[in-house]
């Protein structure tokens, strides 16, 4: 009788933990992936200036003003951030966003481009594989990709998403997430079902 009582108690405890996770933390185990591509083939600095001045609401500034430390576009790169996570709940998760909320007047980050459409979506009991959550237009300033990513780990972000019963918001630093720096922009993490993105020399994006 005592063993049966213990078994029932343990079962109820496990079910309670699962239910609490469903309600309060349905998107579980998020990992970030960083891709880097060099600037110079697609846009000029004037293009970036015109895009920001035309649609400032579509970008985020980390510094106090919008300016270029160097006038050579090849001194810059774009760091694209993607994410992997597991939806452990019976509810679809949608409108997944990672919004940067970070200020650094001396930053080498010129612009942050969040996902313009909250299209990131994860079905119940399935895996999220999103190649673009946000991106950073960065002045290299002599840094390698790994050094830039180490610097970006200080960025404060707000992770938000919704289910049919609740909206979720969690403030963290990028460095709080586990991560991997991809060797090539065309690479897709092992096991992902989505196609690779290829940026040919003429700057037209295609899918492989």
mmCIF file of C-alpha atoms in Angstrom:
data_model
loop_
_atom_site.group_PDB
_atom_site.id
_atom_site.type_symbol
_atom_site.label_atom_id
_atom_site.label_comp_id
_atom_site.label_asym_id
_atom_site.label_seq_id
_atom_site.Cartn_x
_atom_site.Cartn_y
_atom_site.Cartn_z
ATOM 1 C CA UNK A 1 0.000 0.000 0.000
ATOM 2 C CA UNK A 2 2.830 2.356 0.885
ATOM 3 C CA UNK A 3 4.611 1.665 -2.428
ATOM 4 C CA UNK A 4 1.395 2.333 -4.331
ATOM 5 C CA UNK A 5 0.957 5.642 -2.471
ATOM 6 C CA UNK A 6 4.547 6.658 -3.298
ATOM 7 C CA UNK A 7 4.056 5.755 -6.965
ATOM 8 C CA UNK A 8 0.835 7.781 -7.173
ATOM 9 C CA UNK A 9 2.519 10.745 -5.438
ATOM 10 C CA UNK A 10 5.497 10.642 -7.810
ATOM 11 C CA UNK A 11 3.193 10.392 -10.840
ATOM 12 C CA UNK A 12 1.130 13.353 -9.688
ATOM 13 C CA UNK A 13 4.300 15.335 -8.977
ATOM 14 C CA UNK A 14 5.675 14.656 -12.471
ATOM 15 C CA UNK A 15 2.352 15.570 -14.072
ATOM 16 C CA UNK A 16 2.248 18.785 -12.019
ATOM 17 C CA UNK A 17 5.758 19.746 -13.169
ATOM 18 C CA UNK A 18 4.835 19.049 -16.808
ATOM 19 C CA UNK A 19 1.660 21.106 -16.476
ATOM 20 C CA UNK A 20 3.580 24.006 -14.930
ATOM 21 C CA UNK A 21 6.121 23.865 -17.773
ATOM 22 C CA UNK A 22 3.282 23.873 -20.308
ATOM 23 C CA UNK A 23 1.778 26.933 -18.675
ATOM 24 C CA UNK A 24 4.877 28.945 -17.794
ATOM 25 C CA UNK A 25 7.734 27.758 -20.018
ATOM 26 C CA UNK A 26 6.406 26.007 -23.155
ATOM 27 C CA UNK A 27 9.327 26.987 -25.422
ATOM 28 C CA UNK A 28 12.173 25.025 -23.882
ATOM 29 C CA UNK A 29 15.942 24.723 -24.362
ATOM 30 C CA UNK A 30 16.507 27.584 -26.811
ATOM 31 C CA UNK A 31 19.882 27.558 -28.560
ATOM 32 C CA UNK A 32 21.159 30.344 -30.804
ATOM 33 C CA UNK A 33 23.141 30.019 -34.035
ATOM 34 C CA UNK A 34 25.297 32.797 -35.465
ATOM 35 C CA UNK A 35 26.093 33.231 -39.160
ATOM 36 C CA UNK A 36 28.355 35.937 -40.592
ATOM 37 C CA UNK A 37 28.569 37.321 -44.096
ATOM 38 C CA UNK A 38 30.847 40.029 -45.388
ATOM 39 C CA UNK A 39 29.477 43.308 -46.687
ATOM 40 C CA UNK A 40 30.391 44.794 -50.036
ATOM 41 C CA UNK A 41 28.512 42.803 -52.686
ATOM 42 C CA UNK A 42 24.883 43.700 -51.992
ATOM 43 C CA UNK A 43 24.586 47.106 -50.296
ATOM 44 C CA UNK A 44 26.685 50.240 -49.934
ATOM 45 C CA UNK A 45 26.926 52.411 -46.840
ATOM 46 C CA UNK A 46 24.693 54.939 -48.610
ATOM 47 C CA UNK A 47 22.096 52.186 -49.065
ATOM 48 C CA UNK A 48 22.123 51.456 -45.337
ATOM 49 C CA UNK A 49 21.830 55.149 -44.556
ATOM 50 C CA UNK A 50 18.859 55.554 -46.919
ATOM 51 C CA UNK A 51 17.145 52.440 -45.540
ATOM 52 C CA UNK A 52 17.484 53.677 -41.972
ATOM 53 C CA UNK A 53 16.415 57.238 -42.748
ATOM 54 C CA UNK A 54 13.464 55.997 -44.790
ATOM 55 C CA UNK A 55 12.229 53.412 -42.289
ATOM 56 C CA UNK A 56 13.797 54.103 -38.866
ATOM 57 C CA UNK A 57 11.028 52.119 -37.154
ATOM 58 C CA UNK A 58 12.319 48.948 -38.849
ATOM 59 C CA UNK A 59 15.737 49.169 -37.176
ATOM 60 C CA UNK A 60 17.232 49.537 -33.720
ATOM 61 C CA UNK A 61 20.185 51.742 -32.852
ATOM 62 C CA UNK A 62 22.598 50.567 -30.173
ATOM 63 C CA UNK A 63 24.602 53.783 -30.142
ATOM 64 C CA UNK A 64 23.286 57.295 -29.513
ATOM 65 C CA UNK A 65 23.464 58.244 -33.188
ATOM 66 C CA UNK A 66 23.669 56.692 -36.626
ATOM 67 C CA UNK A 67 27.170 57.072 -38.065
ATOM 68 C CA UNK A 68 29.889 54.985 -39.735
ATOM 69 C CA UNK A 69 33.319 54.603 -38.055
ATOM 70 C CA UNK A 70 34.764 53.681 -41.470
ATOM 71 C CA UNK A 71 33.707 54.693 -44.965
ATOM 72 C CA UNK A 72 34.811 51.371 -46.458
ATOM 73 C CA UNK A 73 31.891 48.911 -46.690
ATOM 74 C CA UNK A 74 34.294 45.949 -46.568
ATOM 75 C CA UNK A 75 35.138 46.898 -42.975
ATOM 76 C CA UNK A 76 31.644 45.720 -41.988
ATOM 77 C CA UNK A 77 29.817 42.413 -41.685
ATOM 78 C CA UNK A 78 26.320 41.244 -40.825
ATOM 79 C CA UNK A 79 25.777 38.726 -38.056
ATOM 80 C CA UNK A 80 22.543 36.779 -38.483
ATOM 81 C CA UNK A 81 21.069 35.097 -35.415
ATOM 82 C CA UNK A 82 18.849 32.034 -35.686
ATOM 83 C CA UNK A 83 17.308 29.851 -33.011
ATOM 84 C CA UNK A 84 16.416 26.282 -32.158
ATOM 85 C CA UNK A 85 14.028 25.319 -29.360
ATOM 86 C CA UNK A 86 11.503 22.665 -28.403
ATOM 87 C CA UNK A 87 7.816 23.347 -27.835
ATOM 88 C CA UNK A 88 7.013 20.904 -25.046
ATOM 89 C CA UNK A 89 3.386 21.997 -24.688
ATOM 90 C CA UNK A 90 0.106 20.944 -26.374
ATOM 91 C CA UNK A 91 -0.303 24.534 -27.610
ATOM 92 C CA UNK A 92 1.054 26.083 -30.803
ATOM 93 C CA UNK A 93 3.638 28.811 -30.132
ATOM 94 C CA UNK A 94 3.600 31.799 -32.460
ATOM 95 C CA UNK A 95 4.846 35.389 -32.838
ATOM 96 C CA UNK A 96 8.287 34.382 -31.568
ATOM 97 C CA UNK A 97 10.538 37.454 -31.401
ATOM 98 C CA UNK A 98 13.951 38.251 -29.961
ATOM 99 C CA UNK A 99 14.007 42.038 -29.567
ATOM 100 C CA UNK A 100 17.272 43.757 -28.697
ATOM 101 C CA UNK A 101 16.947 46.247 -25.854
ATOM 102 C CA UNK A 102 20.518 47.398 -25.383
ATOM 103 C CA UNK A 103 22.418 50.688 -25.411
ATOM 104 C CA UNK A 104 26.160 51.165 -25.816
ATOM 105 C CA UNK A 105 27.355 54.596 -27.027
ATOM 106 C CA UNK A 106 30.727 53.146 -28.104
ATOM 107 C CA UNK A 107 29.285 50.047 -29.773
ATOM 108 C CA UNK A 108 30.661 48.605 -33.010
ATOM 109 C CA UNK A 109 27.093 47.551 -33.812
ATOM 110 C CA UNK A 110 25.639 50.081 -36.254
ATOM 111 C CA UNK A 111 22.129 48.695 -36.762
ATOM 112 C CA UNK A 112 19.993 45.860 -35.490
ATOM 113 C CA UNK A 113 17.351 44.460 -37.820
ATOM 114 C CA UNK A 114 14.650 42.496 -36.004
ATOM 115 C CA UNK A 115 12.374 40.136 -37.885
ATOM 116 C CA UNK A 116 9.904 42.532 -39.542
ATOM 117 C CA UNK A 117 7.094 39.966 -39.497
ATOM 118 C CA UNK A 118 6.398 37.808 -36.455
ATOM 119 C CA UNK A 119 6.432 34.698 -38.609
ATOM 120 C CA UNK A 120 8.430 32.393 -36.344
ATOM 121 C CA UNK A 121 6.043 29.598 -35.404
ATOM 122 C CA UNK A 122 6.322 26.265 -33.627
ATOM 123 C CA UNK A 123 3.625 23.606 -33.577
ATOM 124 C CA UNK A 124 2.748 21.765 -30.363
ATOM 125 C CA UNK A 125 5.232 19.096 -29.306
ATOM 126 C CA UNK A 126 7.603 19.987 -32.143
ATOM 127 C CA UNK A 127 10.966 21.652 -32.771
ATOM 128 C CA UNK A 128 11.575 25.285 -33.734
ATOM 129 C CA UNK A 129 14.210 25.772 -36.436
ATOM 130 C CA UNK A 130 14.387 29.446 -37.389
ATOM 131 C CA UNK A 131 17.348 30.709 -39.389
ATOM 132 C CA UNK A 132 16.583 34.408 -38.859
ATOM 133 C CA UNK A 133 15.439 35.898 -35.560
ATOM 134 C CA UNK A 134 17.465 39.102 -35.710
ATOM 135 C CA UNK A 135 20.666 40.451 -37.303
ATOM 136 C CA UNK A 136 23.434 42.897 -36.453
ATOM 137 C CA UNK A 137 25.199 45.192 -38.935
ATOM 138 C CA UNK A 138 28.642 45.449 -37.334
ATOM 139 C CA UNK A 139 31.849 47.432 -37.826
ATOM 140 C CA UNK A 140 34.494 44.723 -37.554
ATOM 141 C CA UNK A 141 37.141 46.967 -35.973
ATOM 142 C CA UNK A 142 39.696 44.168 -36.337
ATOM 143 C CA UNK A 143 37.519 41.504 -34.668
ATOM 144 C CA UNK A 144 37.050 37.936 -35.846
ATOM 145 C CA UNK A 145 33.566 36.407 -36.054
ATOM 146 C CA UNK A 146 34.114 34.666 -32.726
ATOM 147 C CA UNK A 147 35.218 37.935 -31.057
ATOM 148 C CA UNK A 148 32.163 39.737 -32.411
ATOM 149 C CA UNK A 149 29.855 37.020 -31.100
ATOM 150 C CA UNK A 150 31.597 37.170 -27.705
ATOM 151 C CA UNK A 151 30.898 40.908 -27.667
ATOM 152 C CA UNK A 152 27.257 40.449 -28.709
ATOM 153 C CA UNK A 153 26.717 38.120 -25.753
ATOM 154 C CA UNK A 154 26.412 41.299 -23.650
ATOM 155 C CA UNK A 155 23.355 42.408 -25.630
ATOM 156 C CA UNK A 156 20.175 42.531 -23.584
ATOM 157 C CA UNK A 157 17.196 41.026 -25.375
ATOM 158 C CA UNK A 158 13.516 40.429 -24.786
ATOM 159 C CA UNK A 159 12.212 37.002 -25.851
ATOM 160 C CA UNK A 160 8.473 37.110 -26.491
ATOM 161 C CA UNK A 161 5.970 34.622 -27.882
ATOM 162 C CA UNK A 162 2.311 33.646 -27.595
ATOM 163 C CA UNK A 163 0.126 30.588 -27.226
ATOM 164 C CA UNK A 164 -3.650 30.408 -27.366
ATOM 165 C CA UNK A 165 -3.840 30.857 -23.597
ATOM 166 C CA UNK A 166 -0.951 33.147 -22.649
ATOM 167 C CA UNK A 167 1.634 35.701 -23.786
ATOM 168 C CA UNK A 168 5.212 35.212 -22.592
ATOM 169 C CA UNK A 169 8.069 37.681 -22.140
ATOM 170 C CA UNK A 170 11.497 37.016 -20.698
ATOM 171 C CA UNK A 171 14.414 39.464 -20.490
ATOM 172 C CA UNK A 172 17.868 37.907 -20.879
ATOM 173 C CA UNK A 173 21.297 38.476 -22.382
ATOM 174 C CA UNK A 174 22.330 36.739 -25.571
ATOM 175 C CA UNK A 175 25.098 35.143 -23.534
ATOM 176 C CA UNK A 176 22.491 33.403 -21.353
ATOM 177 C CA UNK A 177 21.583 31.154 -24.279
ATOM 178 C CA UNK A 178 23.742 28.259 -25.418
ATOM 179 C CA UNK A 179 25.025 28.973 -28.915
ATOM 180 C CA UNK A 180 27.098 27.877 -31.881
ATOM 181 C CA UNK A 181 29.013 29.977 -34.423
ATOM 182 C CA UNK A 182 28.527 28.539 -37.911
ATOM 183 C CA UNK A 183 31.637 28.314 -40.075
ATOM 184 C CA UNK A 184 29.910 29.368 -43.317
ATOM 185 C CA UNK A 185 26.858 31.477 -44.057
ATOM 186 C CA UNK A 186 25.492 28.751 -46.341
ATOM 187 C CA UNK A 187 25.604 26.086 -43.613
ATOM 188 C CA UNK A 188 22.504 24.757 -41.882
ATOM 189 C CA UNK A 189 22.814 23.154 -38.419
ATOM 190 C CA UNK A 190 22.893 19.376 -38.453
ATOM 191 C CA UNK A 191 19.426 17.844 -38.429
ATOM 192 C CA UNK A 192 17.557 20.967 -39.547
ATOM 193 C CA UNK A 193 14.890 20.414 -42.197
ATOM 194 C CA UNK A 194 15.038 23.908 -43.675
ATOM 195 C CA UNK A 195 17.106 24.612 -46.842
ATOM 196 C CA UNK A 196 20.335 26.578 -46.766
ATOM 197 C CA UNK A 197 20.356 30.229 -47.833
ATOM 198 C CA UNK A 198 22.867 31.132 -50.513
ATOM 199 C CA UNK A 199 23.965 34.690 -51.267
ATOM 200 C CA UNK A 200 25.691 34.677 -54.671
ATOM 201 C CA UNK A 201 28.128 37.382 -55.748
ATOM 202 C CA UNK A 202 25.462 39.484 -57.436
ATOM 203 C CA UNK A 203 23.652 39.742 -54.099
ATOM 204 C CA UNK A 204 20.425 37.956 -55.039
ATOM 205 C CA UNK A 205 19.278 35.609 -52.299
ATOM 206 C CA UNK A 206 18.432 32.084 -53.371
ATOM 207 C CA UNK A 207 17.704 28.752 -51.705
ATOM 208 C CA UNK A 208 19.796 25.610 -52.102
#
